[in-house]
Amino acid sequence: MPLRQYVYFALSSRRITAQEITDLLGIEPDETRVINPRRLPADPAKPFCQVWQVVCRGPGLHVDEQIACVLGRLRPQTDRTAELMKQFHSAEDEEEPGLEARLEVVRYFNEDEQQQEAGQPQEREKHNLFGWALDREAIEFLAATGAYLDVDEYDMTPGARTAG
């Protein structure tokens, strides 16, 4: 079964910018984005959110290898990340955290045409990428930084219902 997957660690904030996160952590992100950059008249109560990400899209890697790649870049700044989370996530703001951290795993199953175009290994060259696990170091990083794990999996078979 064809499989495309990637992993990223994201810090999302409604209070500080992606550039401020970069400056405070001393780590350059692979990607940043702004969600709802302008307050639209239809939803003036919803403020913008900036997302800072370190990503691994390495083809042919198991999820745990991709996680190790991402966390390998972040682990030297675990204490800074934890301090940043504490600074922008106070008890008085439980409904609307100032900073949110997550490790995201995204997997697309049965994506034949797009996968071949993306330079994935051919069927005879593939190894089993379906199983994965979080090692103790990954769990310790998530606990230290207050991050959560989110896994999204999508069945791309034509006519199949996509589940997340």
PDB file of C-alpha atoms in Angstrom:
ATOM      1  CA  MET A   1       0.000   0.000   0.000  1.00  0.00           C
ATOM      2  CA  PRO A   2       1.502   3.335  -1.033  1.00  0.00           C
ATOM      3  CA  LEU A   3       2.278   5.655   1.860  1.00  0.00           C
ATOM      4  CA  ARG A   4       3.470   9.261   2.086  1.00  0.00           C
ATOM      5  CA  GLN A   5       4.186  10.694   5.513  1.00  0.00           C
ATOM      6  CA  TYR A   6       5.886  13.559   7.266  1.00  0.00           C
ATOM      7  CA  VAL A   7       6.409  14.884  10.774  1.00  0.00           C
ATOM      8  CA  TYR A   8       6.642  18.369  12.200  1.00  0.00           C
ATOM      9  CA  PHE A   9       6.929  20.119  15.531  1.00  0.00           C
ATOM     10  CA  ALA A  10       4.878  23.299  15.690  1.00  0.00           C
ATOM     11  CA  LEU A  11       4.634  26.222  18.067  1.00  0.00           C
ATOM     12  CA  SER A  12       1.438  28.221  17.522  1.00  0.00           C
ATOM     13  CA  SER A  13       0.717  31.572  19.126  1.00  0.00           C
ATOM     14  CA  ARG A  14      -1.808  34.355  19.149  1.00  0.00           C
ATOM     15  CA  ARG A  15       0.536  36.562  21.193  1.00  0.00           C
ATOM     16  CA  ILE A  16       3.990  36.321  19.669  1.00  0.00           C
ATOM     17  CA  THR A  17       5.175  36.096  16.086  1.00  0.00           C
ATOM     18  CA  ALA A  18       7.074  33.288  14.414  1.00  0.00           C
ATOM     19  CA  GLN A  19      10.070  35.625  14.210  1.00  0.00           C
ATOM     20  CA  GLU A  20       9.942  36.210  17.969  1.00  0.00           C
ATOM     21  CA  ILE A  21       9.835  32.449  18.533  1.00  0.00           C
ATOM     22  CA  THR A  22      12.884  32.086  16.275  1.00  0.00           C
ATOM     23  CA  ASP A  23      14.734  34.829  18.169  1.00  0.00           C
ATOM     24  CA  LEU A  24      13.874  33.368  21.583  1.00  0.00           C
ATOM     25  CA  LEU A  25      14.796  29.770  20.684  1.00  0.00           C
ATOM     26  CA  GLY A  26      17.716  30.442  18.381  1.00  0.00           C
ATOM     27  CA  ILE A  27      16.403  27.828  15.925  1.00  0.00           C
ATOM     28  CA  GLU A  28      15.412  28.689  12.354  1.00  0.00           C
ATOM     29  CA  PRO A  29      12.086  27.109  11.393  1.00  0.00           C
ATOM     30  CA  ASP A  30      11.592  25.213   8.153  1.00  0.00           C
ATOM     31  CA  GLU A  31       8.172  26.775   7.674  1.00  0.00           C
ATOM     32  CA  THR A  32       6.005  29.518   9.138  1.00  0.00           C
ATOM     33  CA  ARG A  33       2.465  30.558   8.385  1.00  0.00           C
ATOM     34  CA  VAL A  34      -0.142  33.025   9.535  1.00  0.00           C
ATOM     35  CA  ILE A  35      -3.708  31.892  10.053  1.00  0.00           C
ATOM     36  CA  ASN A  36      -6.363  34.597   9.603  1.00  0.00           C
ATOM     37  CA  PRO A  37      -3.853  37.413   9.076  1.00  0.00           C
ATOM     38  CA  ARG A  38      -6.597  40.032   8.879  1.00  0.00           C
ATOM     39  CA  ARG A  39      -9.539  40.285  11.177  1.00  0.00           C
ATOM     40  CA  LEU A  40     -12.445  39.858   8.860  1.00  0.00           C
ATOM     41  CA  PRO A  41     -15.709  41.697   9.532  1.00  0.00           C
ATOM     42  CA  ALA A  42     -17.510  38.331   9.574  1.00  0.00           C
ATOM     43  CA  ASP A  43     -15.392  37.127  12.525  1.00  0.00           C
ATOM     44  CA  PRO A  44     -13.805  40.101  14.312  1.00  0.00           C
ATOM     45  CA  ALA A  45     -13.376  38.158  17.562  1.00  0.00           C
ATOM     46  CA  LYS A  46     -10.955  35.625  16.084  1.00  0.00           C
ATOM     47  CA  PRO A  47      -7.379  36.948  16.233  1.00  0.00           C
ATOM     48  CA  PHE A  48      -4.567  35.827  13.986  1.00  0.00           C
ATOM     49  CA  CYS A  49      -2.353  32.891  14.883  1.00  0.00           C
ATOM     50  CA  GLN A  50       1.257  32.410  13.813  1.00  0.00           C
ATOM     51  CA  VAL A  51       2.719  28.939  13.399  1.00  0.00           C
ATOM     52  CA  TRP A  52       6.448  28.118  13.598  1.00  0.00           C
ATOM     53  CA  GLN A  53       7.494  24.639  12.355  1.00  0.00           C
ATOM     54  CA  VAL A  54      10.451  22.293  12.136  1.00  0.00           C
ATOM     55  CA  VAL A  55       9.629  19.627   9.529  1.00  0.00           C
ATOM     56  CA  CYS A  56      10.963  16.303   8.230  1.00  0.00           C
ATOM     57  CA  ARG A  57       9.571  15.003   4.939  1.00  0.00           C
ATOM     58  CA  GLY A  58      12.371  12.507   4.280  1.00  0.00           C
ATOM     59  CA  PRO A  59      10.997   9.881   1.861  1.00  0.00           C
ATOM     60  CA  GLY A  60      11.516   6.277   2.843  1.00  0.00           C
ATOM     61  CA  LEU A  61      11.980   7.060   6.551  1.00  0.00           C
ATOM     62  CA  HIS A  62       9.856   5.505   9.283  1.00  0.00           C
ATOM     63  CA  VAL A  63       7.816   7.946  11.362  1.00  0.00           C
ATOM     64  CA  ASP A  64      10.088   7.379  14.353  1.00  0.00           C
ATOM     65  CA  GLU A  65      13.101   8.253  12.178  1.00  0.00           C
ATOM     66  CA  GLN A  66      11.366  11.439  11.037  1.00  0.00           C
ATOM     67  CA  ILE A  67      10.536  12.272  14.661  1.00  0.00           C
ATOM     68  CA  ALA A  68      14.180  11.694  15.619  1.00  0.00           C
ATOM     69  CA  CYS A  69      15.260  14.062  12.827  1.00  0.00           C
ATOM     70  CA  VAL A  70      12.907  16.837  14.006  1.00  0.00           C
ATOM     71  CA  LEU A  71      13.626  16.393  17.706  1.00  0.00           C
ATOM     72  CA  GLY A  72      17.352  16.153  17.026  1.00  0.00           C
ATOM     73  CA  ARG A  73      17.231  19.786  15.928  1.00  0.00           C
ATOM     74  CA  LEU A  74      15.043  20.850  18.852  1.00  0.00           C
ATOM     75  CA  ARG A  75      16.485  18.848  21.746  1.00  0.00           C
ATOM     76  CA  PRO A  76      19.456  21.205  22.395  1.00  0.00           C
ATOM     77  CA  GLN A  77      16.896  23.943  23.160  1.00  0.00           C
ATOM     78  CA  THR A  78      14.509  21.833  25.268  1.00  0.00           C
ATOM     79  CA  ASP A  79      14.957  24.066  28.327  1.00  0.00           C
ATOM     80  CA  ARG A  80      14.405  27.248  26.297  1.00  0.00           C
ATOM     81  CA  THR A  81      11.302  25.754  24.692  1.00  0.00           C
ATOM     82  CA  ALA A  82       9.930  24.705  28.093  1.00  0.00           C
ATOM     83  CA  GLU A  83      10.604  28.181  29.491  1.00  0.00           C
ATOM     84  CA  LEU A  84       8.917  29.821  26.501  1.00  0.00           C
ATOM     85  CA  MET A  85       5.882  27.587  27.014  1.00  0.00           C
ATOM     86  CA  LYS A  86       5.686  28.566  30.701  1.00  0.00           C
ATOM     87  CA  GLN A  87       6.107  32.247  29.886  1.00  0.00           C
ATOM     88  CA  PHE A  88       3.236  32.315  27.391  1.00  0.00           C
ATOM     89  CA  HIS A  89       0.944  29.720  28.939  1.00  0.00           C
ATOM     90  CA  SER A  90      -0.072  31.039  32.340  1.00  0.00           C
ATOM     91  CA  ALA A  91      -2.861  29.622  34.515  1.00  0.00           C
ATOM     92  CA  GLU A  92      -5.025  32.703  33.930  1.00  0.00           C
ATOM     93  CA  ASP A  93      -5.160  31.948  30.185  1.00  0.00           C
ATOM     94  CA  GLU A  94      -6.319  28.320  30.250  1.00  0.00           C
ATOM     95  CA  GLU A  95      -9.127  28.982  27.749  1.00  0.00           C
ATOM     96  CA  GLU A  96      -6.816  30.665  25.228  1.00  0.00           C
ATOM     97  CA  PRO A  97      -3.182  29.583  25.632  1.00  0.00           C
ATOM     98  CA  GLY A  98      -0.610  32.099  24.473  1.00  0.00           C
ATOM     99  CA  LEU A  99       1.565  29.360  23.011  1.00  0.00           C
ATOM    100  CA  GLU A 100       0.758  25.816  22.001  1.00  0.00           C
ATOM    101  CA  ALA A 101       3.252  23.064  21.140  1.00  0.00           C
ATOM    102  CA  ARG A 102       2.547  19.909  19.208  1.00  0.00           C
ATOM    103  CA  LEU A 103       4.330  17.097  17.439  1.00  0.00           C
ATOM    104  CA  GLU A 104       2.312  16.280  14.331  1.00  0.00           C
ATOM    105  CA  VAL A 105       2.450  13.056  12.316  1.00  0.00           C
ATOM    106  CA  VAL A 106       0.680  13.185   8.948  1.00  0.00           C
ATOM    107  CA  ARG A 107       0.184  10.062   6.837  1.00  0.00           C
ATOM    108  CA  TYR A 108      -1.496   9.574   3.443  1.00  0.00           C
ATOM    109  CA  PHE A 109      -2.325   6.001   2.436  1.00  0.00           C
ATOM    110  CA  ASN A 110      -3.037   4.824  -1.143  1.00  0.00           C
ATOM    111  CA  GLU A 111      -1.769   7.933  -2.852  1.00  0.00           C
ATOM    112  CA  ASP A 112      -0.384   6.167  -5.956  1.00  0.00           C
ATOM    113  CA  GLU A 113       0.083   8.889  -8.560  1.00  0.00           C
ATOM    114  CA  GLN A 114       1.159  11.710  -6.261  1.00  0.00           C
ATOM    115  CA  GLN A 115       3.583   9.462  -4.407  1.00  0.00           C
ATOM    116  CA  GLN A 116       5.392   8.373  -7.568  1.00  0.00           C
ATOM    117  CA  GLU A 117       5.637  11.990  -8.690  1.00  0.00           C
ATOM    118  CA  ALA A 118       7.106  12.948  -5.314  1.00  0.00           C
ATOM    119  CA  GLY A 119      10.071  10.635  -5.902  1.00  0.00           C
ATOM    120  CA  GLN A 120       9.074   7.903  -3.459  1.00  0.00           C
ATOM    121  CA  PRO A 121      10.837   4.535  -3.836  1.00  0.00           C
ATOM    122  CA  GLN A 122       9.269   2.107  -6.315  1.00  0.00           C
ATOM    123  CA  GLU A 123       7.363  -0.889  -4.911  1.00  0.00           C
ATOM    124  CA  ARG A 124      10.309  -3.308  -5.104  1.00  0.00           C
ATOM    125  CA  GLU A 125      12.605  -0.819  -3.317  1.00  0.00           C
ATOM    126  CA  LYS A 126      10.245  -0.049  -0.424  1.00  0.00           C
ATOM    127  CA  HIS A 127      10.482  -1.315   3.108  1.00  0.00           C
ATOM    128  CA  ASN A 128       7.601  -1.474   5.567  1.00  0.00           C
ATOM    129  CA  LEU A 129       6.876   2.041   6.864  1.00  0.00           C
ATOM    130  CA  PHE A 130       3.632   1.280   8.675  1.00  0.00           C
ATOM    131  CA  GLY A 131       4.806   0.602  12.221  1.00  0.00           C
ATOM    132  CA  TRP A 132       6.344   3.264  14.436  1.00  0.00           C
ATOM    133  CA  ALA A 133       6.854   4.089  18.095  1.00  0.00           C
ATOM    134  CA  LEU A 134       7.857   6.981  20.315  1.00  0.00           C
ATOM    135  CA  ASP A 135      11.076   6.305  22.186  1.00  0.00           C
ATOM    136  CA  ARG A 136      11.705   7.444  25.749  1.00  0.00           C
ATOM    137  CA  GLU A 137      13.656  10.526  24.607  1.00  0.00           C
ATOM    138  CA  ALA A 138      10.765  11.692  22.422  1.00  0.00           C
ATOM    139  CA  ILE A 139       8.289  11.217  25.268  1.00  0.00           C
ATOM    140  CA  GLU A 140      10.592  13.088  27.654  1.00  0.00           C
ATOM    141  CA  PHE A 141      10.885  15.989  25.184  1.00  0.00           C
ATOM    142  CA  LEU A 142       7.100  16.198  24.790  1.00  0.00           C
ATOM    143  CA  ALA A 143       6.622  16.119  28.560  1.00  0.00           C
ATOM    144  CA  ALA A 144       9.346  18.722  29.216  1.00  0.00           C
ATOM    145  CA  THR A 145       7.953  21.150  26.648  1.00  0.00           C
ATOM    146  CA  GLY A 146       4.270  20.561  27.371  1.00  0.00           C
ATOM    147  CA  ALA A 147       3.711  19.481  23.765  1.00  0.00           C
ATOM    148  CA  TYR A 148       1.055  17.053  22.671  1.00  0.00           C
ATOM    149  CA  LEU A 149       1.145  14.415  19.934  1.00  0.00           C
ATOM    150  CA  ASP A 150      -1.356  14.604  17.059  1.00  0.00           C
ATOM    151  CA  VAL A 151      -1.545  11.892  14.396  1.00  0.00           C
ATOM    152  CA  ASP A 152      -3.561  12.485  11.225  1.00  0.00           C
ATOM    153  CA  GLU A 153      -4.047   9.596   8.801  1.00  0.00           C
ATOM    154  CA  TYR A 154      -5.870   9.851   5.484  1.00  0.00           C
ATOM    155  CA  ASP A 155      -7.051   7.113   3.132  1.00  0.00           C
ATOM    156  CA  MET A 156      -6.639   8.585  -0.357  1.00  0.00           C
ATOM    157  CA  THR A 157      -8.244   5.621  -2.159  1.00  0.00           C
ATOM    158  CA  PRO A 158     -10.714   7.053  -4.693  1.00  0.00           C
ATOM    159  CA  GLY A 159     -14.168   6.920  -3.145  1.00  0.00           C
ATOM    160  CA  ALA A 160     -12.881   6.142   0.359  1.00  0.00           C
ATOM    161  CA  ARG A 161     -13.892   8.274   3.303  1.00  0.00           C
ATOM    162  CA  THR A 162     -10.957  10.210   4.727  1.00  0.00           C
ATOM    163  CA  ALA A 163     -10.403   9.743   8.464  1.00  0.00           C
ATOM    164  CA  GLY A 164      -8.187  11.878  10.645  1.00  0.00           C
TER     165      GLY A 164
END
